Short mmCIF file of N, CA and C in Angstrom, two decimals:
data_model
loop_
_atom_site.label_atom_id
_atom_site.label_comp_id
_atom_site.label_asym_id
_atom_site.label_seq_id
_atom_site.Cartn_x
_atom_site.Cartn_y
_atom_site.Cartn_z
N ILE A 74 -66.59 -19.36 -32.16
CA ILE A 74 -65.72 -18.34 -31.61
C ILE A 74 -64.35 -18.50 -32.23
N TYR A 75 -63.84 -17.41 -32.73
CA TYR A 75 -62.52 -17.42 -33.34
C TYR A 75 -61.56 -16.62 -32.49
N TYR A 76 -60.30 -17.03 -32.54
CA TYR A 76 -59.28 -16.34 -31.76
C TYR A 76 -58.04 -16.17 -32.63
N ILE A 77 -57.59 -14.94 -32.70
CA ILE A 77 -56.36 -14.65 -33.43
C ILE A 77 -55.29 -14.39 -32.37
N PRO A 78 -54.28 -15.27 -32.28
CA PRO A 78 -53.24 -15.09 -31.26
C PRO A 78 -52.44 -13.82 -31.48
N LYS A 79 -52.11 -13.18 -30.37
CA LYS A 79 -51.31 -11.95 -30.42
C LYS A 79 -49.90 -12.26 -29.92
N THR A 80 -48.95 -11.56 -30.49
CA THR A 80 -47.57 -11.71 -30.05
C THR A 80 -47.26 -10.57 -29.08
N THR A 81 -46.76 -10.94 -27.92
CA THR A 81 -46.38 -9.96 -26.91
C THR A 81 -44.87 -10.04 -26.72
N GLN A 82 -44.35 -9.23 -25.84
CA GLN A 82 -42.91 -9.26 -25.58
C GLN A 82 -42.49 -10.56 -24.91
N PHE A 83 -43.48 -11.32 -24.36
CA PHE A 83 -43.18 -12.59 -23.71
C PHE A 83 -43.41 -13.78 -24.63
N GLY A 84 -43.89 -13.55 -25.84
CA GLY A 84 -44.19 -14.63 -26.78
C GLY A 84 -45.63 -14.54 -27.24
N VAL A 85 -46.15 -15.65 -27.69
CA VAL A 85 -47.52 -15.69 -28.20
C VAL A 85 -48.50 -15.77 -27.03
N ALA A 86 -49.52 -14.91 -27.04
CA ALA A 86 -50.57 -14.91 -26.02
C ALA A 86 -51.64 -15.92 -26.43
N TYR A 87 -51.91 -16.87 -25.55
CA TYR A 87 -52.87 -17.91 -25.87
C TYR A 87 -54.26 -17.59 -25.38
N PHE A 88 -55.19 -18.22 -25.97
CA PHE A 88 -56.61 -18.10 -25.71
C PHE A 88 -56.95 -18.62 -24.32
N ASN A 89 -57.73 -17.86 -23.56
CA ASN A 89 -58.18 -18.28 -22.24
C ASN A 89 -59.67 -18.63 -22.31
N PRO A 90 -60.00 -19.92 -22.37
CA PRO A 90 -61.40 -20.31 -22.51
C PRO A 90 -62.28 -19.87 -21.34
N LYS A 91 -61.71 -19.70 -20.14
CA LYS A 91 -62.50 -19.28 -18.97
C LYS A 91 -63.10 -17.90 -19.18
N LYS A 92 -62.38 -17.00 -19.85
CA LYS A 92 -62.91 -15.67 -20.14
C LYS A 92 -64.09 -15.76 -21.11
N VAL A 93 -64.00 -16.66 -22.07
CA VAL A 93 -65.08 -16.85 -23.03
C VAL A 93 -66.30 -17.44 -22.33
N ILE A 94 -66.08 -18.42 -21.46
CA ILE A 94 -67.18 -19.03 -20.71
C ILE A 94 -67.89 -17.97 -19.89
N ASP A 95 -67.10 -17.15 -19.19
CA ASP A 95 -67.68 -16.08 -18.37
C ASP A 95 -68.51 -15.12 -19.21
N LYS A 96 -67.96 -14.67 -20.32
CA LYS A 96 -68.64 -13.67 -21.15
C LYS A 96 -69.86 -14.25 -21.87
N LYS A 97 -69.78 -15.49 -22.27
CA LYS A 97 -70.86 -16.09 -23.05
C LYS A 97 -72.02 -16.60 -22.19
N PHE A 98 -71.72 -17.11 -20.98
CA PHE A 98 -72.76 -17.75 -20.19
C PHE A 98 -73.02 -17.10 -18.83
N ILE A 99 -72.14 -16.25 -18.32
CA ILE A 99 -72.28 -15.72 -16.97
C ILE A 99 -72.60 -14.22 -16.95
N ARG A 100 -71.73 -13.41 -17.54
CA ARG A 100 -71.93 -11.95 -17.48
C ARG A 100 -71.24 -11.26 -18.63
N GLU A 101 -71.79 -10.12 -18.98
CA GLU A 101 -71.15 -9.24 -19.95
C GLU A 101 -71.30 -7.83 -19.42
N GLY A 102 -70.21 -7.28 -18.93
CA GLY A 102 -70.26 -5.96 -18.30
C GLY A 102 -71.08 -6.03 -17.02
N GLU A 103 -72.08 -5.16 -16.90
CA GLU A 103 -72.96 -5.13 -15.73
C GLU A 103 -74.10 -6.14 -15.84
N ASN A 104 -74.32 -6.67 -17.02
CA ASN A 104 -75.41 -7.60 -17.26
C ASN A 104 -75.02 -9.01 -16.81
N VAL A 105 -75.68 -9.51 -15.76
CA VAL A 105 -75.42 -10.87 -15.25
C VAL A 105 -76.58 -11.76 -15.66
N PHE A 106 -76.28 -12.90 -16.26
CA PHE A 106 -77.33 -13.80 -16.73
C PHE A 106 -77.01 -15.27 -16.45
N GLY A 107 -76.08 -15.53 -15.53
CA GLY A 107 -75.75 -16.90 -15.20
C GLY A 107 -74.88 -16.99 -13.96
N TYR A 108 -74.66 -18.22 -13.51
CA TYR A 108 -73.76 -18.46 -12.38
C TYR A 108 -73.27 -19.90 -12.42
N TYR A 109 -72.10 -20.12 -11.79
CA TYR A 109 -71.53 -21.46 -11.69
C TYR A 109 -72.27 -22.25 -10.62
N SER A 110 -72.23 -23.56 -10.76
CA SER A 110 -72.94 -24.41 -9.82
C SER A 110 -72.23 -25.76 -9.68
N GLY A 111 -72.81 -26.62 -8.87
CA GLY A 111 -72.33 -27.99 -8.75
C GLY A 111 -70.96 -28.12 -8.13
N SER A 112 -70.27 -29.18 -8.52
CA SER A 112 -68.96 -29.46 -7.94
C SER A 112 -67.92 -28.42 -8.36
N TYR A 113 -68.13 -27.74 -9.50
CA TYR A 113 -67.20 -26.70 -9.91
C TYR A 113 -67.26 -25.52 -8.94
N LEU A 114 -68.46 -25.14 -8.53
CA LEU A 114 -68.61 -24.05 -7.57
C LEU A 114 -67.96 -24.44 -6.24
N GLN A 115 -68.17 -25.68 -5.81
CA GLN A 115 -67.54 -26.14 -4.57
C GLN A 115 -66.02 -26.09 -4.68
N TYR A 116 -65.50 -26.43 -5.84
CA TYR A 116 -64.05 -26.38 -6.07
C TYR A 116 -63.56 -24.92 -6.03
N GLU A 117 -64.28 -24.03 -6.69
CA GLU A 117 -63.89 -22.62 -6.73
C GLU A 117 -63.90 -21.97 -5.34
N LEU A 118 -64.84 -22.38 -4.50
CA LEU A 118 -64.92 -21.82 -3.15
C LEU A 118 -63.94 -22.47 -2.19
N GLY A 119 -63.34 -23.59 -2.59
CA GLY A 119 -62.38 -24.29 -1.74
C GLY A 119 -63.04 -25.35 -0.86
N ILE A 120 -64.32 -25.61 -1.07
CA ILE A 120 -65.03 -26.61 -0.28
C ILE A 120 -64.61 -28.01 -0.71
N SER A 121 -64.32 -28.17 -1.99
CA SER A 121 -63.86 -29.45 -2.52
C SER A 121 -62.47 -29.28 -3.11
N LYS A 122 -61.67 -30.29 -2.97
CA LYS A 122 -60.31 -30.25 -3.52
C LYS A 122 -60.24 -30.84 -4.93
N LEU A 123 -61.32 -31.51 -5.35
CA LEU A 123 -61.34 -32.17 -6.65
C LEU A 123 -61.78 -31.20 -7.75
N ASN A 124 -60.95 -31.07 -8.77
CA ASN A 124 -61.30 -30.24 -9.92
C ASN A 124 -62.21 -31.06 -10.83
N PRO A 125 -63.48 -30.67 -10.98
CA PRO A 125 -64.41 -31.50 -11.74
C PRO A 125 -64.12 -31.49 -13.23
N ALA A 126 -64.53 -32.55 -13.90
CA ALA A 126 -64.34 -32.66 -15.34
C ALA A 126 -65.33 -31.78 -16.09
N THR A 127 -66.48 -31.52 -15.49
CA THR A 127 -67.52 -30.72 -16.14
C THR A 127 -67.84 -29.48 -15.32
N ILE A 128 -67.92 -28.34 -15.99
CA ILE A 128 -68.33 -27.09 -15.35
C ILE A 128 -69.84 -26.97 -15.52
N GLU A 129 -70.54 -26.85 -14.41
CA GLU A 129 -71.99 -26.72 -14.46
C GLU A 129 -72.37 -25.25 -14.32
N ILE A 130 -73.22 -24.78 -15.24
CA ILE A 130 -73.62 -23.37 -15.26
C ILE A 130 -75.13 -23.27 -15.45
N TYR A 131 -75.76 -22.46 -14.61
CA TYR A 131 -77.16 -22.08 -14.82
C TYR A 131 -77.14 -20.74 -15.53
N THR A 132 -77.85 -20.65 -16.66
CA THR A 132 -77.82 -19.43 -17.46
C THR A 132 -79.15 -19.16 -18.13
N ASN A 133 -79.49 -17.88 -18.25
CA ASN A 133 -80.70 -17.48 -18.97
C ASN A 133 -80.58 -17.81 -20.46
N MET A 134 -79.38 -18.06 -20.93
CA MET A 134 -79.15 -18.32 -22.35
C MET A 134 -79.54 -19.75 -22.74
N GLU A 135 -79.98 -20.55 -21.78
CA GLU A 135 -80.34 -21.94 -22.06
C GLU A 135 -81.82 -22.16 -21.79
N SER A 136 -82.51 -22.78 -22.73
CA SER A 136 -83.93 -23.06 -22.57
C SER A 136 -84.20 -24.53 -22.27
N ARG A 137 -83.19 -25.37 -22.42
CA ARG A 137 -83.33 -26.81 -22.11
C ARG A 137 -82.88 -27.08 -20.68
N ASP A 138 -83.38 -28.18 -20.14
CA ASP A 138 -82.99 -28.54 -18.77
C ASP A 138 -81.49 -28.83 -18.67
N LEU A 139 -80.93 -29.46 -19.69
CA LEU A 139 -79.50 -29.77 -19.70
C LEU A 139 -79.00 -29.78 -21.15
N HIS A 140 -77.91 -29.07 -21.36
CA HIS A 140 -77.29 -29.01 -22.69
C HIS A 140 -75.77 -29.03 -22.46
N LYS A 141 -75.11 -30.04 -23.02
CA LYS A 141 -73.65 -30.15 -22.83
C LYS A 141 -72.93 -29.61 -24.06
N VAL A 142 -71.92 -28.78 -23.82
CA VAL A 142 -71.08 -28.22 -24.88
C VAL A 142 -69.62 -28.36 -24.47
N LYS A 143 -68.74 -28.26 -25.44
CA LYS A 143 -67.31 -28.30 -25.18
C LYS A 143 -66.71 -26.98 -25.67
N LEU A 144 -65.90 -26.36 -24.83
CA LEU A 144 -65.24 -25.11 -25.18
C LEU A 144 -63.78 -25.23 -24.76
N GLY A 145 -62.89 -25.27 -25.73
CA GLY A 145 -61.49 -25.51 -25.43
C GLY A 145 -61.36 -26.90 -24.84
N ASN A 146 -60.70 -27.00 -23.70
CA ASN A 146 -60.56 -28.28 -23.01
C ASN A 146 -61.65 -28.52 -21.98
N TYR A 147 -62.60 -27.60 -21.90
CA TYR A 147 -63.63 -27.67 -20.87
C TYR A 147 -64.92 -28.29 -21.39
N GLN A 148 -65.48 -29.19 -20.59
CA GLN A 148 -66.80 -29.75 -20.85
C GLN A 148 -67.76 -28.93 -19.98
N ILE A 149 -68.80 -28.37 -20.58
CA ILE A 149 -69.72 -27.48 -19.86
C ILE A 149 -71.13 -28.05 -19.92
N ALA A 150 -71.76 -28.11 -18.76
CA ALA A 150 -73.17 -28.52 -18.67
C ALA A 150 -73.98 -27.26 -18.42
N LEU A 151 -74.74 -26.84 -19.42
CA LEU A 151 -75.59 -25.65 -19.30
C LEU A 151 -76.98 -26.08 -18.85
N ARG A 152 -77.51 -25.35 -17.89
CA ARG A 152 -78.84 -25.68 -17.37
C ARG A 152 -79.75 -24.46 -17.41
N LYS A 153 -81.03 -24.73 -17.60
CA LYS A 153 -82.04 -23.68 -17.57
C LYS A 153 -82.20 -23.25 -16.11
N PRO A 154 -82.26 -21.94 -15.83
CA PRO A 154 -82.37 -21.49 -14.44
C PRO A 154 -83.75 -21.76 -13.85
N ARG A 155 -83.80 -21.83 -12.53
CA ARG A 155 -85.06 -22.06 -11.83
C ARG A 155 -85.95 -20.83 -11.89
N THR A 156 -85.33 -19.66 -12.00
CA THR A 156 -86.00 -18.37 -12.17
C THR A 156 -85.05 -17.46 -12.93
N LYS A 157 -85.55 -16.37 -13.46
CA LYS A 157 -84.70 -15.47 -14.26
C LYS A 157 -83.55 -14.93 -13.41
N ILE A 158 -82.35 -14.99 -13.97
CA ILE A 158 -81.14 -14.54 -13.27
C ILE A 158 -80.84 -13.11 -13.67
N ASP A 159 -80.50 -12.28 -12.68
CA ASP A 159 -80.03 -10.92 -12.95
C ASP A 159 -78.94 -10.58 -11.93
N LYS A 160 -78.40 -9.38 -12.02
CA LYS A 160 -77.28 -9.03 -11.15
C LYS A 160 -77.69 -8.92 -9.68
N PHE A 161 -78.98 -8.80 -9.41
CA PHE A 161 -79.45 -8.67 -8.03
C PHE A 161 -79.67 -10.02 -7.35
N ASN A 162 -79.95 -11.07 -8.12
CA ASN A 162 -80.25 -12.34 -7.48
C ASN A 162 -79.25 -13.46 -7.78
N ALA A 163 -78.29 -13.22 -8.65
CA ALA A 163 -77.36 -14.28 -9.07
C ALA A 163 -76.60 -14.89 -7.90
N SER A 164 -76.11 -14.07 -6.98
CA SER A 164 -75.33 -14.60 -5.86
C SER A 164 -76.20 -15.41 -4.90
N VAL A 165 -77.45 -15.00 -4.71
CA VAL A 165 -78.36 -15.74 -3.83
C VAL A 165 -78.72 -17.09 -4.46
N LEU A 166 -79.05 -17.07 -5.75
CA LEU A 166 -79.38 -18.31 -6.44
C LEU A 166 -78.18 -19.26 -6.45
N CYS A 167 -77.00 -18.71 -6.65
CA CYS A 167 -75.76 -19.50 -6.64
C CYS A 167 -75.57 -20.15 -5.26
N PHE A 168 -75.78 -19.36 -4.21
CA PHE A 168 -75.66 -19.88 -2.84
C PHE A 168 -76.66 -20.99 -2.58
N LEU A 169 -77.91 -20.78 -2.98
CA LEU A 169 -78.94 -21.79 -2.76
C LEU A 169 -78.66 -23.06 -3.57
N GLU A 170 -78.10 -22.88 -4.76
CA GLU A 170 -77.72 -24.04 -5.58
C GLU A 170 -76.59 -24.80 -4.89
N LEU A 171 -75.66 -24.07 -4.28
CA LEU A 171 -74.57 -24.70 -3.52
C LEU A 171 -75.14 -25.53 -2.38
N MET A 172 -76.08 -24.96 -1.65
CA MET A 172 -76.67 -25.67 -0.51
C MET A 172 -77.53 -26.85 -0.97
N ASN A 173 -78.06 -26.77 -2.16
CA ASN A 173 -78.85 -27.88 -2.71
C ASN A 173 -77.96 -29.06 -3.06
N GLY A 174 -76.75 -28.78 -3.53
CA GLY A 174 -75.88 -29.85 -4.01
C GLY A 174 -74.87 -30.38 -3.03
N ILE A 175 -74.77 -29.76 -1.88
CA ILE A 175 -73.72 -30.14 -0.93
C ILE A 175 -74.20 -31.29 -0.03
N GLU A 176 -73.27 -32.13 0.37
CA GLU A 176 -73.57 -33.21 1.31
C GLU A 176 -73.32 -32.68 2.72
N VAL A 177 -74.37 -32.60 3.52
CA VAL A 177 -74.30 -31.99 4.85
C VAL A 177 -73.28 -32.69 5.74
N GLU A 178 -73.16 -34.00 5.60
CA GLU A 178 -72.25 -34.76 6.46
C GLU A 178 -70.79 -34.33 6.27
N THR A 179 -70.47 -33.77 5.12
CA THR A 179 -69.09 -33.39 4.82
C THR A 179 -68.74 -31.97 5.29
N ILE A 180 -69.72 -31.23 5.78
CA ILE A 180 -69.46 -29.84 6.18
C ILE A 180 -68.88 -29.81 7.59
N ASP A 181 -67.65 -29.35 7.68
CA ASP A 181 -67.01 -29.14 8.98
C ASP A 181 -66.91 -27.64 9.22
N GLU A 182 -66.26 -27.25 10.28
CA GLU A 182 -66.17 -25.83 10.63
C GLU A 182 -65.42 -25.03 9.58
N TYR A 183 -64.39 -25.61 8.98
CA TYR A 183 -63.63 -24.92 7.93
C TYR A 183 -64.51 -24.62 6.72
N LYS A 184 -65.28 -25.60 6.28
CA LYS A 184 -66.16 -25.41 5.13
C LYS A 184 -67.28 -24.43 5.46
N ARG A 185 -67.77 -24.50 6.70
CA ARG A 185 -68.79 -23.55 7.16
C ARG A 185 -68.26 -22.13 7.08
N LYS A 186 -66.99 -21.96 7.43
CA LYS A 186 -66.35 -20.64 7.37
C LYS A 186 -66.25 -20.16 5.91
N LEU A 187 -65.88 -21.05 4.99
CA LEU A 187 -65.80 -20.68 3.58
C LEU A 187 -67.17 -20.25 3.04
N ILE A 188 -68.21 -20.97 3.44
CA ILE A 188 -69.56 -20.61 3.01
C ILE A 188 -69.97 -19.28 3.63
N SER A 189 -69.62 -19.07 4.90
CA SER A 189 -69.93 -17.80 5.58
C SER A 189 -69.22 -16.63 4.89
N ASP A 190 -67.99 -16.86 4.46
CA ASP A 190 -67.26 -15.81 3.75
C ASP A 190 -67.96 -15.45 2.44
N TYR A 191 -68.47 -16.47 1.73
CA TYR A 191 -69.21 -16.22 0.49
C TYR A 191 -70.47 -15.40 0.78
N ILE A 192 -71.16 -15.75 1.86
CA ILE A 192 -72.37 -15.02 2.26
C ILE A 192 -72.04 -13.56 2.54
N SER A 193 -70.96 -13.33 3.28
CA SER A 193 -70.56 -11.97 3.63
C SER A 193 -70.13 -11.17 2.40
N GLU A 194 -69.30 -11.76 1.56
CA GLU A 194 -68.80 -11.07 0.36
C GLU A 194 -69.93 -10.65 -0.57
N ASN A 195 -70.96 -11.46 -0.65
CA ASN A 195 -72.07 -11.19 -1.57
C ASN A 195 -73.26 -10.54 -0.88
N ARG A 196 -73.11 -10.23 0.41
CA ARG A 196 -74.15 -9.55 1.19
C ARG A 196 -75.51 -10.24 1.07
N ILE A 197 -75.50 -11.54 1.24
CA ILE A 197 -76.73 -12.32 1.17
C ILE A 197 -77.46 -12.21 2.50
N THR A 198 -78.77 -11.96 2.44
CA THR A 198 -79.57 -11.82 3.65
C THR A 198 -80.64 -12.91 3.72
N GLN A 199 -81.20 -13.08 4.92
CA GLN A 199 -82.27 -14.06 5.09
C GLN A 199 -83.49 -13.68 4.28
N LYS A 200 -83.72 -12.38 4.10
CA LYS A 200 -84.86 -11.91 3.30
C LYS A 200 -84.71 -12.37 1.84
N GLN A 201 -83.51 -12.29 1.30
CA GLN A 201 -83.26 -12.74 -0.07
C GLN A 201 -83.45 -14.25 -0.18
N ILE A 202 -82.95 -14.98 0.80
CA ILE A 202 -83.09 -16.44 0.81
C ILE A 202 -84.57 -16.81 0.85
N THR A 203 -85.33 -16.14 1.70
CA THR A 203 -86.76 -16.40 1.81
C THR A 203 -87.48 -16.15 0.49
N LYS A 204 -87.04 -15.17 -0.25
CA LYS A 204 -87.68 -14.83 -1.53
C LYS A 204 -87.45 -15.91 -2.59
N TYR A 205 -86.25 -16.50 -2.63
CA TYR A 205 -85.91 -17.42 -3.71
C TYR A 205 -85.93 -18.90 -3.34
N ILE A 206 -86.03 -19.23 -2.06
CA ILE A 206 -86.00 -20.64 -1.68
C ILE A 206 -87.21 -21.44 -2.19
N PRO A 207 -88.37 -20.83 -2.44
CA PRO A 207 -89.47 -21.63 -3.01
C PRO A 207 -89.18 -22.23 -4.40
N PHE A 208 -88.18 -21.70 -5.10
CA PHE A 208 -87.82 -22.23 -6.41
C PHE A 208 -86.95 -23.49 -6.31
N PHE A 209 -86.51 -23.82 -5.11
CA PHE A 209 -85.60 -24.95 -4.89
C PHE A 209 -86.31 -26.09 -4.17
N PRO A 210 -85.76 -27.31 -4.30
CA PRO A 210 -86.37 -28.45 -3.59
C PRO A 210 -86.24 -28.32 -2.08
N ASP A 211 -87.03 -29.09 -1.34
CA ASP A 211 -87.01 -29.07 0.12
C ASP A 211 -85.63 -29.40 0.67
N LYS A 212 -84.87 -30.18 -0.06
CA LYS A 212 -83.52 -30.57 0.36
C LYS A 212 -82.66 -29.34 0.64
N THR A 213 -82.84 -28.28 -0.13
CA THR A 213 -82.05 -27.06 0.04
C THR A 213 -82.27 -26.46 1.41
N CYS A 214 -83.51 -26.32 1.80
CA CYS A 214 -83.86 -25.76 3.10
C CYS A 214 -83.36 -26.67 4.22
N ARG A 215 -83.54 -27.96 4.04
CA ARG A 215 -83.07 -28.94 5.04
C ARG A 215 -81.55 -28.84 5.22
N ASN A 216 -80.82 -28.72 4.10
CA ASN A 216 -79.36 -28.60 4.16
C ASN A 216 -78.94 -27.30 4.83
N LEU A 217 -79.66 -26.21 4.58
CA LEU A 217 -79.35 -24.93 5.23
C LEU A 217 -79.45 -25.05 6.75
N ILE A 218 -80.48 -25.73 7.21
CA ILE A 218 -80.69 -25.86 8.65
C ILE A 218 -79.74 -26.88 9.27
N GLU A 219 -79.63 -28.06 8.67
CA GLU A 219 -78.79 -29.12 9.23
C GLU A 219 -77.31 -28.75 9.25
N SER A 220 -76.87 -27.97 8.27
CA SER A 220 -75.47 -27.55 8.22
C SER A 220 -75.19 -26.39 9.16
N GLU A 221 -76.27 -25.78 9.68
CA GLU A 221 -76.20 -24.61 10.56
C GLU A 221 -75.69 -23.36 9.85
N VAL A 222 -75.66 -23.38 8.54
CA VAL A 222 -75.22 -22.23 7.76
C VAL A 222 -76.24 -21.11 7.84
N ILE A 223 -77.52 -21.43 7.95
CA ILE A 223 -78.57 -20.42 7.98
C ILE A 223 -78.38 -19.46 9.16
N TYR A 224 -77.76 -19.95 10.25
CA TYR A 224 -77.55 -19.12 11.42
C TYR A 224 -76.44 -18.08 11.22
N ARG A 225 -75.71 -18.22 10.12
CA ARG A 225 -74.63 -17.27 9.81
C ARG A 225 -75.06 -16.23 8.79
N VAL A 226 -76.30 -16.31 8.35
CA VAL A 226 -76.82 -15.35 7.38
C VAL A 226 -77.47 -14.20 8.15
N PRO A 227 -77.05 -12.96 7.86
CA PRO A 227 -77.64 -11.81 8.58
C PRO A 227 -79.11 -11.60 8.20
N GLN A 228 -79.82 -10.92 9.10
CA GLN A 228 -81.22 -10.59 8.86
C GLN A 228 -81.29 -9.72 7.65
#
């Protein structure tokens, strides 16, 4: 990827690697083919205060279980998705991945509210969860129930 800096009235405009990461591994226009995961997703949602050193992404563009790349100052861990990602299931898969990686003991009412807000914003339903949860380990379902987050998902 090449970048030619542009001069604006405020000075030189610098390259934003996050835009490249989004376009290359997550979405291009209406076409969605990936989502953020792991501790980076928890950081983005406000569940964790620690900014992780590695951004974890599940993307259709990866055929290996794990492939690490560096883009700008970011270390990226690309993972093969559990099932094909599209614009209709990306938010559900992202949510289930969040529940798979979260430590239930650390979930308090504030974090439960943040997760509930994500569910509401992305209009995730129990029917969608039921459709995709077989692709995830049993831990995901256990975490959904023990954290009581499943009770905040609409029918």
